[in-house]
Coordinates of C-alpha atoms in Angstrom, one line a residue:
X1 CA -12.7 -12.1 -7.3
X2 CA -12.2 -14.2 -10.8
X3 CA -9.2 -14.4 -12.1
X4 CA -7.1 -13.6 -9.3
X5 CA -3.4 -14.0 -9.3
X6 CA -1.9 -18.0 -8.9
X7 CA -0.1 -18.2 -5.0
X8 CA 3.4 -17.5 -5.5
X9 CA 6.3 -19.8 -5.8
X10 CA 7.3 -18.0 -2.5
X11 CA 8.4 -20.9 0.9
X12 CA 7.0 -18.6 3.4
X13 CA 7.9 -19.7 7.1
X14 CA 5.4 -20.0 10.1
X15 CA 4.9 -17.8 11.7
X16 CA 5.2 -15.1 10.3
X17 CA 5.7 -11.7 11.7
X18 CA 3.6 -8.8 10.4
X19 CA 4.6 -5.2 11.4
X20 CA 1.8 -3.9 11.5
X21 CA 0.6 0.0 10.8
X22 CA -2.6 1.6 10.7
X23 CA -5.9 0.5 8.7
X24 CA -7.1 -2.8 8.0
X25 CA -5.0 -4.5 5.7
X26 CA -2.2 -5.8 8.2
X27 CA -5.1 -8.0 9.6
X28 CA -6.3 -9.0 5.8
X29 CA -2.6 -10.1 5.6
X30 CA -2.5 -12.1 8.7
X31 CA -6.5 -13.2 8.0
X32 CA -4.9 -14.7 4.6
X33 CA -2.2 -16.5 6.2
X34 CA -3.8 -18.2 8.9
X35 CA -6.8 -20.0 6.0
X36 CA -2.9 -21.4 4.6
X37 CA -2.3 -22.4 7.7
X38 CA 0.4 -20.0 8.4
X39 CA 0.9 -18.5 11.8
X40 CA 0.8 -14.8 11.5
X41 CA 2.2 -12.7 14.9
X42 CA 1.1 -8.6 14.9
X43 CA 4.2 -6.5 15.9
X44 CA 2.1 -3.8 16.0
X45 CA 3.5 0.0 16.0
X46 CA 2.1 2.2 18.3
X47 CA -0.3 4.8 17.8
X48 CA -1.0 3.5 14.5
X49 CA -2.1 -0.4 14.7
X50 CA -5.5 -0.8 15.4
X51 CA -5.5 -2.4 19.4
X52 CA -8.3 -4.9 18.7
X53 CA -7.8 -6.1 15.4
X54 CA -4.3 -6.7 16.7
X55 CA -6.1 -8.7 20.1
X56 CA -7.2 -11.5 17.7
X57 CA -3.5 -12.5 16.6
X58 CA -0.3 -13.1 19.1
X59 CA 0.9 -9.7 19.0
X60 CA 3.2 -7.4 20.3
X61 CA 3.8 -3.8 20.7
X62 CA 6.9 -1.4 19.9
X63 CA 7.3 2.7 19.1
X64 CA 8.8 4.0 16.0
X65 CA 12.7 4.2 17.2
X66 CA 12.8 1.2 19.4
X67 CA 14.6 -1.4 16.5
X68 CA 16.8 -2.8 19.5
X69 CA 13.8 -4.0 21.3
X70 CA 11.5 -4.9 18.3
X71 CA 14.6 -7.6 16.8
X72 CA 14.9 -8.9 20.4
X73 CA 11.1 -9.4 20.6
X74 CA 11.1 -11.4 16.9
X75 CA 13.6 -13.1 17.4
X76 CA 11.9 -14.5 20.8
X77 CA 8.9 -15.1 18.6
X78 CA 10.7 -16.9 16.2
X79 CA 9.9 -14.7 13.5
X80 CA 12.6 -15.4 10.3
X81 CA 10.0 -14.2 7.4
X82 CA 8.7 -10.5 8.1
X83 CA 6.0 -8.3 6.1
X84 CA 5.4 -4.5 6.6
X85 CA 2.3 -3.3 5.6
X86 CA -0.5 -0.2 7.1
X87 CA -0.4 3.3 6.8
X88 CA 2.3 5.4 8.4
X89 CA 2.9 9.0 8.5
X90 CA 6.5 9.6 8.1
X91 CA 7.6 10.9 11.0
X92 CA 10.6 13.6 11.4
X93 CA 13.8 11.9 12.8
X94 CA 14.2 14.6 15.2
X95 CA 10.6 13.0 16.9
X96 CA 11.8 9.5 16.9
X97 CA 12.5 8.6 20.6
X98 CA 16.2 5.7 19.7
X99 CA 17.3 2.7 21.4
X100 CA 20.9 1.9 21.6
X101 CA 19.9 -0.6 19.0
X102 CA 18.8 1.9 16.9
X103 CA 21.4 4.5 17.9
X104 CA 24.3 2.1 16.4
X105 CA 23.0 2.2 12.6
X106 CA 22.0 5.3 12.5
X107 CA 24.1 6.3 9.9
X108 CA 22.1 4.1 8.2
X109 CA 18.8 5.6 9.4
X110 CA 19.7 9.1 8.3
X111 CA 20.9 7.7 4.5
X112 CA 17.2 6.2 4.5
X113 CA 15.7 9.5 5.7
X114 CA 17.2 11.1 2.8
X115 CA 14.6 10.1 0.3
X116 CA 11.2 9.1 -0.9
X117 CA 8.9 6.9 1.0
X118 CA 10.7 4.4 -1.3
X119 CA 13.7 5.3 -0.5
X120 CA 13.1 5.2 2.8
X121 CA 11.7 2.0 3.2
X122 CA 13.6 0.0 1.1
X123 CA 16.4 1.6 3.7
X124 CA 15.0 0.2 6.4
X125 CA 14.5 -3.4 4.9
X126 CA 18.0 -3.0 4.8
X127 CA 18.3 -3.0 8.1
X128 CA 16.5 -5.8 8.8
X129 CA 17.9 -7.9 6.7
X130 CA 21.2 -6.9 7.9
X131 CA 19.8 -8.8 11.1
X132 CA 19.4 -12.1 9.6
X133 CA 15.3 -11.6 8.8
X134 CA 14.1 -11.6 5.4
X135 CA 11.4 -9.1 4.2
X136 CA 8.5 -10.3 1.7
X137 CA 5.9 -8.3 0.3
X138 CA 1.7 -8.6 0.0
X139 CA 2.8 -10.3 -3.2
X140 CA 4.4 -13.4 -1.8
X141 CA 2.4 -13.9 1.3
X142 CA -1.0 -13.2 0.4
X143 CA -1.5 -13.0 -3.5
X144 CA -4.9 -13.7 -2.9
X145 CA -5.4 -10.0 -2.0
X146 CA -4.0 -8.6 -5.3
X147 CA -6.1 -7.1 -8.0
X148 CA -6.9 -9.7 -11.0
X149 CA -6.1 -8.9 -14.7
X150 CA -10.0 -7.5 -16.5
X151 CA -13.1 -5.7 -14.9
X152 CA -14.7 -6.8 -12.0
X153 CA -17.6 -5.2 -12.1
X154 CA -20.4 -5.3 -14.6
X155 CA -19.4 -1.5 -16.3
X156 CA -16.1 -1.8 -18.4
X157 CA -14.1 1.1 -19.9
X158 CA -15.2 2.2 -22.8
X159 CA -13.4 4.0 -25.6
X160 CA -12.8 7.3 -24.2
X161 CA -11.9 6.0 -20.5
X162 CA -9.2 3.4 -22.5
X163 CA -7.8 6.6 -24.2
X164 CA -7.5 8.3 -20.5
X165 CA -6.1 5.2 -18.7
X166 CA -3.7 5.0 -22.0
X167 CA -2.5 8.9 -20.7
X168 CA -2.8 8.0 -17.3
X169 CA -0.3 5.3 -17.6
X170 CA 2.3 7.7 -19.5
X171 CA 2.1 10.4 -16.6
X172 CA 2.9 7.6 -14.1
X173 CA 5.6 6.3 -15.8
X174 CA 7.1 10.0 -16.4
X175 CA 6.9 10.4 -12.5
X176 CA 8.1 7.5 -11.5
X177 CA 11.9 8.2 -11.3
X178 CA 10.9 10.8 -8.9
X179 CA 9.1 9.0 -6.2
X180 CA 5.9 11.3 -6.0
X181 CA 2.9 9.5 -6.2
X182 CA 1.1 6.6 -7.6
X183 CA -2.3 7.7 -8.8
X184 CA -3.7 10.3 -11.2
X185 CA -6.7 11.9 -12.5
X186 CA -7.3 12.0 -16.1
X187 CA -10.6 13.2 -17.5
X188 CA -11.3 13.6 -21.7
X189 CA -7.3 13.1 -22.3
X190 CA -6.9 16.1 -19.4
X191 CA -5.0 15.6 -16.8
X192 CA -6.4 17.2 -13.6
X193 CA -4.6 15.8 -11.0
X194 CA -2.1 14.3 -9.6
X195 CA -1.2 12.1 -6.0
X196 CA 0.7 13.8 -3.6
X197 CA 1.4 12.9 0.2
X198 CA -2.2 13.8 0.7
X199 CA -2.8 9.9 -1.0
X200 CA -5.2 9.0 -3.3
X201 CA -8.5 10.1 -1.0
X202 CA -7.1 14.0 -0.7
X203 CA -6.6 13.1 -4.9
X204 CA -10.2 12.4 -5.5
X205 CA -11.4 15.2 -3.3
X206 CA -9.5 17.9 -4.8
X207 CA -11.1 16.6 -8.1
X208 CA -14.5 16.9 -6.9
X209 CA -14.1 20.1 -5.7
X210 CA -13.0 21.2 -9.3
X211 CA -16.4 19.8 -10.5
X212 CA -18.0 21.8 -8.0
X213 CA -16.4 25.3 -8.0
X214 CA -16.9 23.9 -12.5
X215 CA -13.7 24.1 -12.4
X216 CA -14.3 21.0 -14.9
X217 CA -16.2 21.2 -16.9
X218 CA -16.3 17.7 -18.6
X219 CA -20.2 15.7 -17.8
X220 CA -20.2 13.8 -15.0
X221 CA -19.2 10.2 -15.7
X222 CA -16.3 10.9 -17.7
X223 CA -12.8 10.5 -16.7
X224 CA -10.9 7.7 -14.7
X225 CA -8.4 7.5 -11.7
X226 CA -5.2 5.4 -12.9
X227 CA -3.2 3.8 -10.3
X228 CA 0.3 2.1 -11.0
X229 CA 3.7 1.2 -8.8
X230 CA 6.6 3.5 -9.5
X231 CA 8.9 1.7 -12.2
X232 CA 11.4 1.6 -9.7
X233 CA 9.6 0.6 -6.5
X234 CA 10.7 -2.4 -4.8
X235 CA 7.3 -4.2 -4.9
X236 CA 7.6 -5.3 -1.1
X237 CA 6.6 -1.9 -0.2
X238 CA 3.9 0.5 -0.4
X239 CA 2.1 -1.4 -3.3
X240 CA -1.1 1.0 -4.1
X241 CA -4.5 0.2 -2.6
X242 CA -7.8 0.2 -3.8
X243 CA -11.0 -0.1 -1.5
X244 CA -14.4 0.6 -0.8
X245 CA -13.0 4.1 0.0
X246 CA -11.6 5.0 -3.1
X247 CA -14.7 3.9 -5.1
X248 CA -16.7 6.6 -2.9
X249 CA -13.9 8.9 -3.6
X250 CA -14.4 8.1 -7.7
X251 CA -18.3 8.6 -7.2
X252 CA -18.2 11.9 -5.5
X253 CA -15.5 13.0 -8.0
X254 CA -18.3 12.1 -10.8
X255 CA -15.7 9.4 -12.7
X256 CA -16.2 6.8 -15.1
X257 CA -13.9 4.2 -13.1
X258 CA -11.1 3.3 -11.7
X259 CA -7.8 1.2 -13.5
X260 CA -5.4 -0.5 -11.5
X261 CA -2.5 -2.5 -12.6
X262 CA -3.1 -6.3 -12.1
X263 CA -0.7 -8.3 -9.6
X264 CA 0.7 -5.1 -8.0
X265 CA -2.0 -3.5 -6.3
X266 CA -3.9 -4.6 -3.2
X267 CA -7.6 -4.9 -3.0
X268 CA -9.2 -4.1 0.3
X269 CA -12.7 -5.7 1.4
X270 CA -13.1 -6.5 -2.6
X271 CA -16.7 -7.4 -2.0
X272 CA -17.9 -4.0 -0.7
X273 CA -16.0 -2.3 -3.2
X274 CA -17.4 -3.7 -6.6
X275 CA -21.2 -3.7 -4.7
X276 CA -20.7 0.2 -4.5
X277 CA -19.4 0.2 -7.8
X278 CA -22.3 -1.2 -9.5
X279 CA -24.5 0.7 -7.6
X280 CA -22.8 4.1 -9.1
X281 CA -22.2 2.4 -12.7
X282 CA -18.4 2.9 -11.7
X283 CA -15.8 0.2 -13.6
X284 CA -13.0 -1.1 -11.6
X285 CA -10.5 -2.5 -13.8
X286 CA -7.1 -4.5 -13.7
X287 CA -4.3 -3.5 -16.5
X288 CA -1.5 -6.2 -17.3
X289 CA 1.5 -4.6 -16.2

């Protein structure tokens, strides 16, 4: 992609441990590091890292619940610098099987519980770093897989769609304190929809089916999916994602593109994604934060 982010100013040690959730981005992480000649190591968590993505990189496994083990493990690996990146159903405390190394801060566990996904992991960075490890984000080990500032494809917003990203923009930043979602549908100035815990996919879906049932009325090509970070997220964390996916999702929801903010959000398989989008004479563009 032109125009991509400059690396960071970030000293990132080798290796590097990576724990690891599900889809494929943990692997475009460690895929980034090793062509910087960084030594990535999976700590993958079970039942949601993908098994043989994670065979191509040292890697180890360890439950949700098991901190105790999974600092002993990192430690052996020599694993200082940590990123936490994948998709993760949050699961309820009371299905968490503990280790006594887990059990001893779980005072800290339940404050983190008692929140937003933010919240919640920005608690559990805590704890880490309580151990002596220090948490980065996508941002400061692998800038190259950030979105670049402008379109990237050969349709570009026109006047209407910059008058629905402008709203878009406002409803995201009036949601922000309270840590719902980071996308929304805005179609003509209208805005049809917002993310939930369903993510951005259930988002676009829910939108189509509005077209469908003519619940919308508005002609197809019209209206754009805005994606930002909350205002108060720590950027290590949950940064939004925009893939091949989410163009289909924008296509079958009959929208004129897709804005994302520049530098904070993640683009997966970028090459698949703007190749759909030309085909559908979608825009996928980067706002400067």
């Amino acid at each position: 992609m032109n125009g991509r982010p400059p690396l960071q100013q970030v000293s990132v040690g080798s290796p590097l441990g990576i724990i690891a959730g599900g889809g494929a981005m943990p692997f475009a992480v460690a895929d980034s590091l090793q062509a910087r000649g960084i030594t990535p190591v999976i700590f993958g968590l079970k039942g949601f890292c993908d098994p043989e993505q994670a065979a191509r990189f040292e890697h180890y496994w360890t439950p949700i619940g098991k901190l105790g083990a999974l600092l002993r493990v990192m430690r052996s690996a020599r694993c200082r610098d940590l990123v936490f990146i994948g998709t993760l159903v949050r699961p309820a405390i009371s299905e968490v099987r503990l280790d006594w190394g887990t059990l001893r801060v779980m005072p800290k566990v339940f404050r983190a519980f008692r929140g937003g996904d933010d919240h919640l992991l920005t608690g559990i960075s805590r704890l880490f770093e309580d151990e002596g490890f220090r948490l980065l984000g996508v941002k400061d080990v692998a800038p190259d897989l950030l979105m670049p500032a402008g379109s990237i494809t050969r349709a570009v917003p026109d006047a209407q769609a910059e008058a629905d990203i402008a709203r878009g923009r406002d409803v995201l930043g009036a949601l922000s304190p309270f840590d719902i979602g980071q996308a929304c549908v805005v179609i003509d100035g209208h805005v049809v929809g917002i993310e939930d815990i369903g993510g951005t996919d259930a988002l676009l879906a829910r939108v189509a089916e509005l077209r469908a049932n003519g619940r919308i009325r508005a002609k197809a090509g019209r209206g754009v999916l805005v994606k930002a970070p909350k205002s108060s997220q720590d950027l290590r964390f949950d940064l939004p994602t925009t893939g091949p996916r989410t163009v289909e999702g924008a296509i079958a929801a009959k929208l004129a593109g897709i804005a994302i903010v520049a530098g904070n959000t993640i683009v997966a398989e970028p090459q698949a994604m703007i190749e759909a989008a030309d085909a559908a004479n979608v825009f996928v563009t980067g706002l400067l934060a």
